[in-house]
Amino acid sequence: MTGARDGRKEPGEPGEPDRLYERLKEFEGRAAATAGVGKDPVNEPMIRHWCEAMGDTDPAYTGPEAIAPPTMLQAWTMGGLSGHTDRSQAYEELFALLDGAGYTSVVATDCEQEYLRPLRPGDRITFDAVIESVSQRKTTKLGTGYFVTTRMDVRAAGEPAGTHRFRILKYAPAGAKRAAPRGGRSLRPRPVINRDNAGFWQGVAEHRLLIQRCGACATLRFPWLPGCNACGCQEWDTVEASGEGTVFSHVVMHHPPFPAFGAHEEGGPYAVALIELAEGVRMISNVIGVPYDKVRTGMPVRLEFLRADPELELPVFRGDEG
C-alpha cells in the first residue's frame, strides 16, 4: 500500500523515480548572483566588532596595517536585514521549484572557504555566485530534501580575494516527532559534538568545565578551537574553570515558545546569557534560579550541571539576585 490515496507514491518514498531531481540538476552551473556588490567596503568597525565577538586578539587585525580576519570573507557580501537584491532569476526559480514541491524548510549545513589575498579597510568587495551542485534526495533526521551548494567568488578592488562555498538543506519537515522521554518532557536540541570539542563534552559528563590553554602563549580560549586565536599555535592543554562568573550580557527569549527550555513546560520566556567566567573567557548558557526578568548585567552566577533529559547534561549558571 502506498502513501497516496490514488495509489501513487508520495514524494520521498523509496522506489519512486525522482523526477524533481532531474529538473533540479538542470540548474547546476547557472548563475546565482552576477556582479554583486558588497553593501559596505571593508571597514575597521566591523573588524573590531567581529574580533570582540570572537575573542580574537591577533594584532594583525588592528593598527595602520590592519587586515580583516580571513573568516570574515562572507560578512562583506551579506545582504543584511534588507536582504539581497542581486539574486538571479535561476536562483529564484530553483527555490520556487523546491517550495512548490513541499520542500519549504531550510537549514544551513556547512561552508568551505579559500583565501587568496588579505582584505584591508577600504577594499571594495564585488562577487559572482553560481549554483554549483544539487544533491540527490536525502533523508535526514530533520526531514527529506535536497542539499544545494552555491559557490561565491569574491573580489577586492577587482582582484580575486577568496571563494566561499555555502551548503543548505531544503527539506520537508519529518512528520513524526521525536518521542519525549519518560515523564513527557520535550527534548532540547542536541549539541554538535566533533573532534574539535569532544574533550569539552567529556568534561561536562564528568562535571568539569574545561577551558583550552595555548601550549605556546598560554592564552585561554573558549569555545574550543583547533588552534590559538592569539598566536596560531595548535598545541594546547586544558584548565578547569572555578565555576564563578558574572552575566556580561543577556537576552530574554519570548518567541517561539519551546517547552524544553521552560522549568515547567511553559516554553518561556527564559534568559540566555553571555557569561564571563572568572578566568576571563566568555560562554553562552542559561541562567537559572532567578526569574527571567531579574537577570541583570553584572549579576554573579555559579556553575551547575543540569540534567536536561536522560541523554543530555548541560553546564548552566545559577543567578544570585542579592
PDB file of C-alpha atoms in Angstrom:
ATOM      1  CA  MET A   1       0.000   0.000   0.000  1.00  0.00           C
ATOM      2  CA  THR A   2       1.423   3.385  -0.928  1.00  0.00           C
ATOM      3  CA  GLY A   3       1.210   6.652   0.967  1.00  0.00           C
ATOM      4  CA  ALA A   4      -1.007   8.367  -1.616  1.00  0.00           C
ATOM      5  CA  ARG A   5      -4.754   7.750  -1.801  1.00  0.00           C
ATOM      6  CA  ASP A   6      -4.756   7.222  -5.567  1.00  0.00           C
ATOM      7  CA  GLY A   7      -2.042   4.597  -5.424  1.00  0.00           C
ATOM      8  CA  ARG A   8       0.834   6.859  -6.420  1.00  0.00           C
ATOM      9  CA  LYS A   9       3.863   7.164  -4.218  1.00  0.00           C
ATOM     10  CA  GLU A  10       4.327  10.308  -2.144  1.00  0.00           C
ATOM     11  CA  PRO A  11       7.442  12.431  -2.798  1.00  0.00           C
ATOM     12  CA  GLY A  12      10.382  10.929  -0.958  1.00  0.00           C
ATOM     13  CA  GLU A  13       9.056   7.359  -0.800  1.00  0.00           C
ATOM     14  CA  PRO A  14      11.624   4.632  -1.541  1.00  0.00           C
ATOM     15  CA  GLY A  15      11.478   3.385  -5.107  1.00  0.00           C
ATOM     16  CA  GLU A  16       9.774   6.435  -6.571  1.00  0.00           C
ATOM     17  CA  PRO A  17      11.539   7.873  -9.642  1.00  0.00           C
ATOM     18  CA  ASP A  18      12.848  11.268  -8.658  1.00  0.00           C
ATOM     19  CA  ARG A  19      11.545  13.451 -11.481  1.00  0.00           C
ATOM     20  CA  LEU A  20      12.129  16.568  -9.389  1.00  0.00           C
ATOM     21  CA  TYR A  21      15.838  15.810  -9.090  1.00  0.00           C
ATOM     22  CA  GLU A  22      16.107  15.632 -12.867  1.00  0.00           C
ATOM     23  CA  ARG A  23      14.704  19.167 -13.062  1.00  0.00           C
ATOM     24  CA  LEU A  24      16.868  20.454 -10.222  1.00  0.00           C
ATOM     25  CA  LYS A  25      20.051  19.167 -11.884  1.00  0.00           C
ATOM     26  CA  GLU A  26      19.375  21.497 -14.818  1.00  0.00           C
ATOM     27  CA  PHE A  27      20.179  24.452 -12.547  1.00  0.00           C
ATOM     28  CA  GLU A  28      23.745  23.319 -11.856  1.00  0.00           C
ATOM     29  CA  GLY A  29      26.272  25.737 -13.307  1.00  0.00           C
ATOM     30  CA  ARG A  30      23.767  28.580 -13.634  1.00  0.00           C
ATOM     31  CA  ALA A  31      24.430  31.945 -12.022  1.00  0.00           C
ATOM     32  CA  ALA A  32      23.036  32.600  -8.535  1.00  0.00           C
ATOM     33  CA  ALA A  33      24.246  36.220  -8.483  1.00  0.00           C
ATOM     34  CA  THR A  34      26.088  38.298 -11.057  1.00  0.00           C
ATOM     35  CA  ALA A  35      28.167  41.413 -10.436  1.00  0.00           C
ATOM     36  CA  GLY A  36      27.116  41.584  -6.801  1.00  0.00           C
ATOM     37  CA  VAL A  37      28.496  44.498  -4.776  1.00  0.00           C
ATOM     38  CA  GLY A  38      29.166  44.499  -1.041  1.00  0.00           C
ATOM     39  CA  LYS A  39      26.954  46.964   0.797  1.00  0.00           C
ATOM     40  CA  ASP A  40      29.952  48.400   2.658  1.00  0.00           C
ATOM     41  CA  PRO A  41      33.683  48.433   1.976  1.00  0.00           C
ATOM     42  CA  VAL A  42      35.921  46.504   4.335  1.00  0.00           C
ATOM     43  CA  ASN A  43      35.991  48.675   7.442  1.00  0.00           C
ATOM     44  CA  GLU A  44      37.549  48.905  10.893  1.00  0.00           C
ATOM     45  CA  PRO A  45      34.318  48.982  12.970  1.00  0.00           C
ATOM     46  CA  MET A  46      33.098  45.663  11.555  1.00  0.00           C
ATOM     47  CA  ILE A  47      36.537  44.128  12.063  1.00  0.00           C
ATOM     48  CA  ARG A  48      36.571  45.333  15.668  1.00  0.00           C
ATOM     49  CA  HIS A  49      33.056  44.014  16.395  1.00  0.00           C
ATOM     50  CA  TRP A  50      33.924  40.656  14.833  1.00  0.00           C
ATOM     51  CA  CYS A  51      37.119  40.307  16.868  1.00  0.00           C
ATOM     52  CA  GLU A  52      35.351  41.269  20.096  1.00  0.00           C
ATOM     53  CA  ALA A  53      32.557  38.784  19.450  1.00  0.00           C
ATOM     54  CA  MET A  54      35.028  36.001  18.612  1.00  0.00           C
ATOM     55  CA  GLY A  55      37.522  36.892  21.319  1.00  0.00           C
ATOM     56  CA  ASP A  56      40.239  37.161  18.655  1.00  0.00           C
ATOM     57  CA  THR A  57      43.128  39.340  19.848  1.00  0.00           C
ATOM     58  CA  ASP A  58      45.527  38.770  16.943  1.00  0.00           C
ATOM     59  CA  PRO A  59      47.448  42.068  16.488  1.00  0.00           C
ATOM     60  CA  ALA A  60      47.237  41.667  12.685  1.00  0.00           C
ATOM     61  CA  TYR A  61      43.653  42.951  12.871  1.00  0.00           C
ATOM     62  CA  THR A  62      44.472  46.322  14.465  1.00  0.00           C
ATOM     63  CA  GLY A  63      46.672  49.292  13.698  1.00  0.00           C
ATOM     64  CA  PRO A  64      47.565  51.152  10.497  1.00  0.00           C
ATOM     65  CA  GLU A  65      48.496  47.956   8.605  1.00  0.00           C
ATOM     66  CA  ALA A  66      45.446  46.008   9.786  1.00  0.00           C
ATOM     67  CA  ILE A  67      43.875  43.267   7.702  1.00  0.00           C
ATOM     68  CA  ALA A  68      40.438  41.723   8.166  1.00  0.00           C
ATOM     69  CA  PRO A  69      40.184  38.242   9.713  1.00  0.00           C
ATOM     70  CA  PRO A  70      40.075  35.850   6.736  1.00  0.00           C
ATOM     71  CA  THR A  71      36.950  34.142   8.103  1.00  0.00           C
ATOM     72  CA  MET A  72      35.039  37.418   7.625  1.00  0.00           C
ATOM     73  CA  LEU A  73      35.068  36.741   3.875  1.00  0.00           C
ATOM     74  CA  GLN A  74      31.306  36.136   3.712  1.00  0.00           C
ATOM     75  CA  ALA A  75      30.488  39.056   6.010  1.00  0.00           C
ATOM     76  CA  TRP A  76      31.379  41.614   3.334  1.00  0.00           C
ATOM     77  CA  THR A  77      28.877  40.077   0.881  1.00  0.00           C
ATOM     78  CA  MET A  78      25.860  39.630   3.169  1.00  0.00           C
ATOM     79  CA  GLY A  79      22.576  41.393   2.412  1.00  0.00           C
ATOM     80  CA  GLY A  80      21.759  42.474   5.983  1.00  0.00           C
ATOM     81  CA  LEU A  81      18.213  42.913   7.268  1.00  0.00           C
ATOM     82  CA  SER A  82      17.097  44.425   3.971  1.00  0.00           C
ATOM     83  CA  GLY A  83      18.131  41.239   2.173  1.00  0.00           C
ATOM     84  CA  HIS A  84      19.736  40.549  -1.183  1.00  0.00           C
ATOM     85  CA  THR A  85      18.739  42.388  -4.339  1.00  0.00           C
ATOM     86  CA  ASP A  86      21.142  40.607  -6.665  1.00  0.00           C
ATOM     87  CA  ARG A  87      19.746  37.051  -6.748  1.00  0.00           C
ATOM     88  CA  SER A  88      19.467  35.688 -10.276  1.00  0.00           C
ATOM     89  CA  GLN A  89      16.259  34.501 -11.885  1.00  0.00           C
ATOM     90  CA  ALA A  90      17.680  30.966 -11.962  1.00  0.00           C
ATOM     91  CA  TYR A  91      18.282  31.057  -8.204  1.00  0.00           C
ATOM     92  CA  GLU A  92      14.728  32.248  -7.551  1.00  0.00           C
ATOM     93  CA  GLU A  93      13.302  29.607  -9.899  1.00  0.00           C
ATOM     94  CA  LEU A  94      15.267  26.827  -8.205  1.00  0.00           C
ATOM     95  CA  PHE A  95      13.928  27.695  -4.778  1.00  0.00           C
ATOM     96  CA  ALA A  96      10.413  28.268  -6.075  1.00  0.00           C
ATOM     97  CA  LEU A  97      10.533  24.777  -7.578  1.00  0.00           C
ATOM     98  CA  LEU A  98      11.599  23.274  -4.253  1.00  0.00           C
ATOM     99  CA  ASP A  99       8.998  25.263  -2.318  1.00  0.00           C
ATOM    100  CA  GLY A 100       6.276  24.220  -4.738  1.00  0.00           C
ATOM    101  CA  ALA A 101       7.188  20.560  -4.275  1.00  0.00           C
ATOM    102  CA  GLY A 102       6.772  20.867  -0.497  1.00  0.00           C
ATOM    103  CA  TYR A 103      10.436  21.327   0.463  1.00  0.00           C
ATOM    104  CA  THR A 104       9.727  24.605   2.239  1.00  0.00           C
ATOM    105  CA  SER A 105      12.123  24.486   5.201  1.00  0.00           C
ATOM    106  CA  VAL A 106      15.787  25.409   5.058  1.00  0.00           C
ATOM    107  CA  VAL A 107      18.810  24.920   7.282  1.00  0.00           C
ATOM    108  CA  ALA A 108      22.446  25.839   6.643  1.00  0.00           C
ATOM    109  CA  THR A 109      24.680  22.792   6.966  1.00  0.00           C
ATOM    110  CA  ASP A 110      28.276  23.821   6.285  1.00  0.00           C
ATOM    111  CA  CYS A 111      30.597  26.118   4.357  1.00  0.00           C
ATOM    112  CA  GLU A 112      34.084  25.997   2.875  1.00  0.00           C
ATOM    113  CA  GLN A 113      36.332  28.988   2.278  1.00  0.00           C
ATOM    114  CA  GLU A 114      39.550  29.556   0.348  1.00  0.00           C
ATOM    115  CA  TYR A 115      41.570  32.739   0.893  1.00  0.00           C
ATOM    116  CA  LEU A 116      43.568  34.221  -1.973  1.00  0.00           C
ATOM    117  CA  ARG A 117      44.637  37.593  -0.598  1.00  0.00           C
ATOM    118  CA  PRO A 118      44.186  39.601   2.636  1.00  0.00           C
ATOM    119  CA  LEU A 119      41.334  42.103   2.802  1.00  0.00           C
ATOM    120  CA  ARG A 120      42.123  45.574   4.148  1.00  0.00           C
ATOM    121  CA  PRO A 121      39.979  48.525   5.281  1.00  0.00           C
ATOM    122  CA  GLY A 122      38.808  50.425   2.240  1.00  0.00           C
ATOM    123  CA  ASP A 123      38.676  47.424  -0.106  1.00  0.00           C
ATOM    124  CA  ARG A 124      35.543  47.424  -2.261  1.00  0.00           C
ATOM    125  CA  ILE A 125      34.018  43.963  -2.489  1.00  0.00           C
ATOM    126  CA  THR A 126      32.357  42.502  -5.573  1.00  0.00           C
ATOM    127  CA  PHE A 127      31.298  38.932  -6.212  1.00  0.00           C
ATOM    128  CA  ASP A 128      29.679  36.429  -8.533  1.00  0.00           C
ATOM    129  CA  ALA A 129      27.915  33.278  -7.387  1.00  0.00           C
ATOM    130  CA  VAL A 130      26.966  30.057  -9.134  1.00  0.00           C
ATOM    131  CA  ILE A 131      24.672  27.141  -8.272  1.00  0.00           C
ATOM    132  CA  GLU A 132      27.437  24.576  -8.033  1.00  0.00           C
ATOM    133  CA  SER A 133      25.524  21.392  -7.198  1.00  0.00           C
ATOM    134  CA  VAL A 134      22.201  19.920  -6.128  1.00  0.00           C
ATOM    135  CA  SER A 135      22.312  16.556  -4.378  1.00  0.00           C
ATOM    136  CA  GLN A 136      20.020  13.635  -4.923  1.00  0.00           C
ATOM    137  CA  ARG A 137      17.140  13.463  -2.461  1.00  0.00           C
ATOM    138  CA  LYS A 138      18.380  12.697   1.037  1.00  0.00           C
ATOM    139  CA  THR A 139      16.540  11.687   4.199  1.00  0.00           C
ATOM    140  CA  THR A 140      17.816  13.243   7.431  1.00  0.00           C
ATOM    141  CA  LYS A 141      16.512  13.499  10.992  1.00  0.00           C
ATOM    142  CA  LEU A 142      15.039  16.884  10.064  1.00  0.00           C
ATOM    143  CA  GLY A 143      13.217  15.513   7.057  1.00  0.00           C
ATOM    144  CA  THR A 144      13.672  14.642   3.389  1.00  0.00           C
ATOM    145  CA  GLY A 145      15.140  17.141   0.956  1.00  0.00           C
ATOM    146  CA  TYR A 146      17.991  18.270  -1.260  1.00  0.00           C
ATOM    147  CA  PHE A 147      21.383  19.781  -0.456  1.00  0.00           C
ATOM    148  CA  VAL A 148      22.054  22.884  -2.567  1.00  0.00           C
ATOM    149  CA  THR A 149      25.614  24.214  -2.798  1.00  0.00           C
ATOM    150  CA  THR A 150      26.437  27.671  -4.114  1.00  0.00           C
ATOM    151  CA  ARG A 151      29.949  28.935  -4.791  1.00  0.00           C
ATOM    152  CA  MET A 152      30.749  32.613  -4.435  1.00  0.00           C
ATOM    153  CA  ASP A 153      33.898  34.068  -5.973  1.00  0.00           C
ATOM    154  CA  VAL A 154      34.860  37.217  -4.068  1.00  0.00           C
ATOM    155  CA  ARG A 155      36.999  40.052  -5.433  1.00  0.00           C
ATOM    156  CA  ALA A 156      38.563  43.058  -3.733  1.00  0.00           C
ATOM    157  CA  ALA A 157      39.315  46.097  -5.884  1.00  0.00           C
ATOM    158  CA  GLY A 158      38.859  43.803  -8.872  1.00  0.00           C
ATOM    159  CA  GLU A 159      41.392  41.195  -7.670  1.00  0.00           C
ATOM    160  CA  PRO A 160      40.422  37.624  -6.658  1.00  0.00           C
ATOM    161  CA  ALA A 161      40.233  37.556  -2.850  1.00  0.00           C
ATOM    162  CA  GLY A 162      38.633  34.232  -1.993  1.00  0.00           C
ATOM    163  CA  THR A 163      35.995  31.595  -2.600  1.00  0.00           C
ATOM    164  CA  HIS A 164      33.061  30.804  -0.351  1.00  0.00           C
ATOM    165  CA  ARG A 165      31.017  27.616  -0.770  1.00  0.00           C
ATOM    166  CA  PHE A 166      27.749  27.560   1.171  1.00  0.00           C
ATOM    167  CA  ARG A 167      25.578  24.460   1.513  1.00  0.00           C
ATOM    168  CA  ILE A 168      21.981  24.318   2.694  1.00  0.00           C
ATOM    169  CA  LEU A 169      19.344  21.630   3.025  1.00  0.00           C
ATOM    170  CA  LYS A 170      15.933  22.443   1.548  1.00  0.00           C
ATOM    171  CA  TYR A 171      13.624  19.903   3.113  1.00  0.00           C
ATOM    172  CA  ALA A 172      10.116  18.857   4.031  1.00  0.00           C
ATOM    173  CA  PRO A 173       9.984  18.526   7.841  1.00  0.00           C
ATOM    174  CA  ALA A 174       9.685  14.975   9.101  1.00  0.00           C
ATOM    175  CA  GLY A 175       6.121  14.153  10.100  1.00  0.00           C
ATOM    176  CA  ALA A 176       6.988  12.021  13.098  1.00  0.00           C
ATOM    177  CA  LYS A 177       8.044  13.887  16.219  1.00  0.00           C
ATOM    178  CA  ARG A 178      10.804  12.524  18.344  1.00  0.00           C
ATOM    179  CA  ALA A 179       9.362  10.713  21.302  1.00  0.00           C
ATOM    180  CA  ALA A 180       9.664  12.525  24.611  1.00  0.00           C
ATOM    181  CA  PRO A 181      11.456  10.732  27.424  1.00  0.00           C
ATOM    182  CA  ARG A 182       9.517   9.149  30.252  1.00  0.00           C
ATOM    183  CA  GLY A 183       7.604  11.814  32.105  1.00  0.00           C
ATOM    184  CA  GLY A 184       6.519  13.572  28.901  1.00  0.00           C
ATOM    185  CA  ARG A 185       9.090  16.410  28.726  1.00  0.00           C
ATOM    186  CA  SER A 186      10.130  17.580  25.294  1.00  0.00           C
ATOM    187  CA  LEU A 187      13.801  17.344  24.400  1.00  0.00           C
ATOM    188  CA  ARG A 188      16.327  20.120  23.976  1.00  0.00           C
ATOM    189  CA  PRO A 189      18.295  20.206  20.716  1.00  0.00           C
ATOM    190  CA  ARG A 190      21.397  18.004  20.777  1.00  0.00           C
ATOM    191  CA  PRO A 191      24.799  19.739  20.757  1.00  0.00           C
ATOM    192  CA  VAL A 192      27.014  19.117  17.733  1.00  0.00           C
ATOM    193  CA  ILE A 193      29.993  17.110  19.008  1.00  0.00           C
ATOM    194  CA  ASN A 194      33.042  16.812  16.755  1.00  0.00           C
ATOM    195  CA  ARG A 195      36.757  16.125  17.061  1.00  0.00           C
ATOM    196  CA  ASP A 196      37.441  19.755  17.997  1.00  0.00           C
ATOM    197  CA  ASN A 197      35.085  19.905  21.002  1.00  0.00           C
ATOM    198  CA  ALA A 198      34.679  16.279  22.121  1.00  0.00           C
ATOM    199  CA  GLY A 199      37.003  16.894  25.078  1.00  0.00           C
ATOM    200  CA  PHE A 200      34.787  19.711  26.319  1.00  0.00           C
ATOM    201  CA  TRP A 201      31.704  17.466  26.372  1.00  0.00           C
ATOM    202  CA  GLN A 202      33.669  14.680  28.032  1.00  0.00           C
ATOM    203  CA  GLY A 203      34.496  17.185  30.770  1.00  0.00           C
ATOM    204  CA  VAL A 204      30.820  18.110  31.125  1.00  0.00           C
ATOM    205  CA  ALA A 205      29.985  14.433  31.578  1.00  0.00           C
ATOM    206  CA  GLU A 206      32.481  14.443  34.482  1.00  0.00           C
ATOM    207  CA  HIS A 207      31.007  17.711  35.883  1.00  0.00           C
ATOM    208  CA  ARG A 208      34.086  19.691  34.881  1.00  0.00           C
ATOM    209  CA  LEU A 209      34.035  22.868  32.772  1.00  0.00           C
ATOM    210  CA  LEU A 210      37.264  22.753  30.764  1.00  0.00           C
ATOM    211  CA  ILE A 211      38.887  25.745  29.045  1.00  0.00           C
ATOM    212  CA  GLN A 212      41.578  25.366  26.411  1.00  0.00           C
ATOM    213  CA  ARG A 213      45.016  26.864  27.121  1.00  0.00           C
ATOM    214  CA  CYS A 214      47.533  27.528  24.339  1.00  0.00           C
ATOM    215  CA  GLY A 215      50.715  25.489  24.643  1.00  0.00           C
ATOM    216  CA  ALA A 216      52.828  28.389  23.346  1.00  0.00           C
ATOM    217  CA  CYS A 217      51.462  31.665  24.736  1.00  0.00           C
ATOM    218  CA  ALA A 218      49.185  30.239  27.488  1.00  0.00           C
ATOM    219  CA  THR A 219      46.169  32.238  26.226  1.00  0.00           C
ATOM    220  CA  LEU A 220      42.883  30.773  27.428  1.00  0.00           C
ATOM    221  CA  ARG A 221      40.169  30.318  24.815  1.00  0.00           C
ATOM    222  CA  PHE A 222      36.517  29.390  24.623  1.00  0.00           C
ATOM    223  CA  PRO A 223      34.742  27.979  22.693  1.00  0.00           C
ATOM    224  CA  TRP A 224      37.166  25.226  21.833  1.00  0.00           C
ATOM    225  CA  LEU A 225      39.174  25.722  18.628  1.00  0.00           C
ATOM    226  CA  PRO A 226      41.815  23.631  16.841  1.00  0.00           C
ATOM    227  CA  GLY A 227      44.356  26.472  17.088  1.00  0.00           C
ATOM    228  CA  CYS A 228      45.150  29.516  19.213  1.00  0.00           C
ATOM    229  CA  ASN A 229      43.381  32.697  18.106  1.00  0.00           C
ATOM    230  CA  ALA A 230      46.227  34.779  19.532  1.00  0.00           C
ATOM    231  CA  CYS A 231      49.353  33.136  18.118  1.00  0.00           C
ATOM    232  CA  GLY A 232      48.099  30.324  15.879  1.00  0.00           C
ATOM    233  CA  CYS A 233      49.766  27.502  17.822  1.00  0.00           C
ATOM    234  CA  GLN A 234      47.952  24.164  17.540  1.00  0.00           C
ATOM    235  CA  GLU A 235      49.322  22.731  20.787  1.00  0.00           C
ATOM    236  CA  TRP A 236      47.118  23.069  23.865  1.00  0.00           C
ATOM    237  CA  ASP A 237      46.052  21.652  27.202  1.00  0.00           C
ATOM    238  CA  THR A 238      43.122  22.482  29.488  1.00  0.00           C
ATOM    239  CA  VAL A 239      42.409  24.174  32.793  1.00  0.00           C
ATOM    240  CA  GLU A 240      39.287  23.567  34.828  1.00  0.00           C
ATOM    241  CA  ALA A 241      37.087  26.607  35.414  1.00  0.00           C
ATOM    242  CA  SER A 242      36.361  27.541  39.019  1.00  0.00           C
ATOM    243  CA  GLY A 243      32.671  27.939  38.186  1.00  0.00           C
ATOM    244  CA  GLU A 244      32.477  31.564  39.270  1.00  0.00           C
ATOM    245  CA  GLY A 245      31.305  34.185  36.801  1.00  0.00           C
ATOM    246  CA  THR A 246      29.107  37.173  36.051  1.00  0.00           C
ATOM    247  CA  VAL A 247      26.484  37.989  33.427  1.00  0.00           C
ATOM    248  CA  PHE A 248      28.256  40.016  30.725  1.00  0.00           C
ATOM    249  CA  SER A 249      25.085  40.491  28.630  1.00  0.00           C
ATOM    250  CA  HIS A 250      21.796  38.670  28.106  1.00  0.00           C
ATOM    251  CA  VAL A 251      18.620  38.402  26.073  1.00  0.00           C
ATOM    252  CA  VAL A 252      15.173  37.114  27.038  1.00  0.00           C
ATOM    253  CA  MET A 253      13.628  34.679  24.571  1.00  0.00           C
ATOM    254  CA  HIS A 254       9.866  35.181  24.235  1.00  0.00           C
ATOM    255  CA  HIS A 255       9.197  33.522  20.888  1.00  0.00           C
ATOM    256  CA  PRO A 256       8.965  30.859  19.673  1.00  0.00           C
ATOM    257  CA  PRO A 257       7.891  29.031  22.845  1.00  0.00           C
ATOM    258  CA  PHE A 258       9.969  25.892  23.362  1.00  0.00           C
ATOM    259  CA  PRO A 259       8.774  23.745  26.291  1.00  0.00           C
ATOM    260  CA  ALA A 260      12.150  22.037  26.723  1.00  0.00           C
ATOM    261  CA  PHE A 261      13.664  25.357  27.885  1.00  0.00           C
ATOM    262  CA  GLY A 262      10.978  26.107  30.480  1.00  0.00           C
ATOM    263  CA  ALA A 263      11.144  24.950  34.054  1.00  0.00           C
ATOM    264  CA  HIS A 264       7.525  23.758  33.992  1.00  0.00           C
ATOM    265  CA  GLU A 265       6.963  23.049  30.280  1.00  0.00           C
ATOM    266  CA  GLU A 266       5.639  26.578  29.754  1.00  0.00           C
ATOM    267  CA  GLY A 267       8.142  27.155  26.951  1.00  0.00           C
ATOM    268  CA  GLY A 268       9.426  30.546  28.007  1.00  0.00           C
ATOM    269  CA  PRO A 269      10.233  33.327  28.396  1.00  0.00           C
ATOM    270  CA  TYR A 270      13.723  32.350  29.510  1.00  0.00           C
ATOM    271  CA  ALA A 271      17.082  34.120  29.800  1.00  0.00           C
ATOM    272  CA  VAL A 272      20.076  33.338  27.596  1.00  0.00           C
ATOM    273  CA  ALA A 273      23.258  34.988  28.832  1.00  0.00           C
ATOM    274  CA  LEU A 274      26.844  35.573  27.817  1.00  0.00           C
ATOM    275  CA  ILE A 275      28.701  34.568  30.965  1.00  0.00           C
ATOM    276  CA  GLU A 276      32.143  35.999  31.729  1.00  0.00           C
ATOM    277  CA  LEU A 277      33.998  33.365  33.715  1.00  0.00           C
ATOM    278  CA  ALA A 278      36.450  34.305  36.448  1.00  0.00           C
ATOM    279  CA  GLU A 279      39.225  33.051  34.156  1.00  0.00           C
ATOM    280  CA  GLY A 280      38.387  35.791  31.609  1.00  0.00           C
ATOM    281  CA  VAL A 281      36.738  33.811  28.808  1.00  0.00           C
ATOM    282  CA  ARG A 282      33.035  34.004  27.946  1.00  0.00           C
ATOM    283  CA  MET A 283      30.437  31.378  27.107  1.00  0.00           C
ATOM    284  CA  ILE A 284      26.732  31.321  26.282  1.00  0.00           C
ATOM    285  CA  SER A 285      24.434  29.487  28.666  1.00  0.00           C
ATOM    286  CA  ASN A 286      21.119  29.662  30.504  1.00  0.00           C
ATOM    287  CA  VAL A 287      20.677  31.487  33.802  1.00  0.00           C
ATOM    288  CA  ILE A 288      18.565  29.524  36.262  1.00  0.00           C
ATOM    289  CA  GLY A 289      17.364  30.058  39.813  1.00  0.00           C
ATOM    290  CA  VAL A 290      16.032  33.592  39.256  1.00  0.00           C
ATOM    291  CA  PRO A 291      13.046  34.882  37.241  1.00  0.00           C
ATOM    292  CA  TYR A 292      13.969  35.732  33.652  1.00  0.00           C
ATOM    293  CA  ASP A 293      13.131  39.416  34.236  1.00  0.00           C
ATOM    294  CA  LYS A 294      15.505  39.618  37.203  1.00  0.00           C
ATOM    295  CA  VAL A 295      18.638  38.698  35.249  1.00  0.00           C
ATOM    296  CA  ARG A 296      20.966  41.704  35.111  1.00  0.00           C
ATOM    297  CA  THR A 297      24.345  42.590  33.615  1.00  0.00           C
ATOM    298  CA  GLY A 298      26.978  42.084  36.302  1.00  0.00           C
ATOM    299  CA  MET A 299      24.884  39.539  38.235  1.00  0.00           C
ATOM    300  CA  PRO A 300      27.093  36.949  39.982  1.00  0.00           C
ATOM    301  CA  VAL A 301      26.459  33.393  38.815  1.00  0.00           C
ATOM    302  CA  ARG A 302      27.729  29.975  39.793  1.00  0.00           C
ATOM    303  CA  LEU A 303      28.224  26.940  37.551  1.00  0.00           C
ATOM    304  CA  GLU A 304      25.873  23.979  37.863  1.00  0.00           C
ATOM    305  CA  PHE A 305      25.211  20.955  35.658  1.00  0.00           C
ATOM    306  CA  LEU A 306      21.639  20.466  34.506  1.00  0.00           C
ATOM    307  CA  ARG A 307      20.294  17.038  33.611  1.00  0.00           C
ATOM    308  CA  ALA A 308      18.040  18.160  30.761  1.00  0.00           C
ATOM    309  CA  ASP A 309      16.917  14.621  29.893  1.00  0.00           C
ATOM    310  CA  PRO A 310      18.273  11.078  30.293  1.00  0.00           C
ATOM    311  CA  GLU A 311      20.695  11.583  27.379  1.00  0.00           C
ATOM    312  CA  LEU A 312      21.802  15.184  27.885  1.00  0.00           C
ATOM    313  CA  GLU A 313      23.590  17.112  30.626  1.00  0.00           C
ATOM    314  CA  LEU A 314      24.493  20.780  30.186  1.00  0.00           C
ATOM    315  CA  PRO A 315      26.519  23.448  32.022  1.00  0.00           C
ATOM    316  CA  VAL A 316      24.213  26.238  33.253  1.00  0.00           C
ATOM    317  CA  PHE A 317      24.629  29.093  35.728  1.00  0.00           C
ATOM    318  CA  ARG A 318      22.582  29.830  38.824  1.00  0.00           C
ATOM    319  CA  GLY A 319      21.976  33.518  39.404  1.00  0.00           C
ATOM    320  CA  ASP A 320      22.104  35.422  42.678  1.00  0.00           C
ATOM    321  CA  GLU A 321      19.676  38.339  42.964  1.00  0.00           C
ATOM    322  CA  GLY A 322      21.321  39.537  46.142  1.00  0.00           C
TER     323      GLY A 322
END
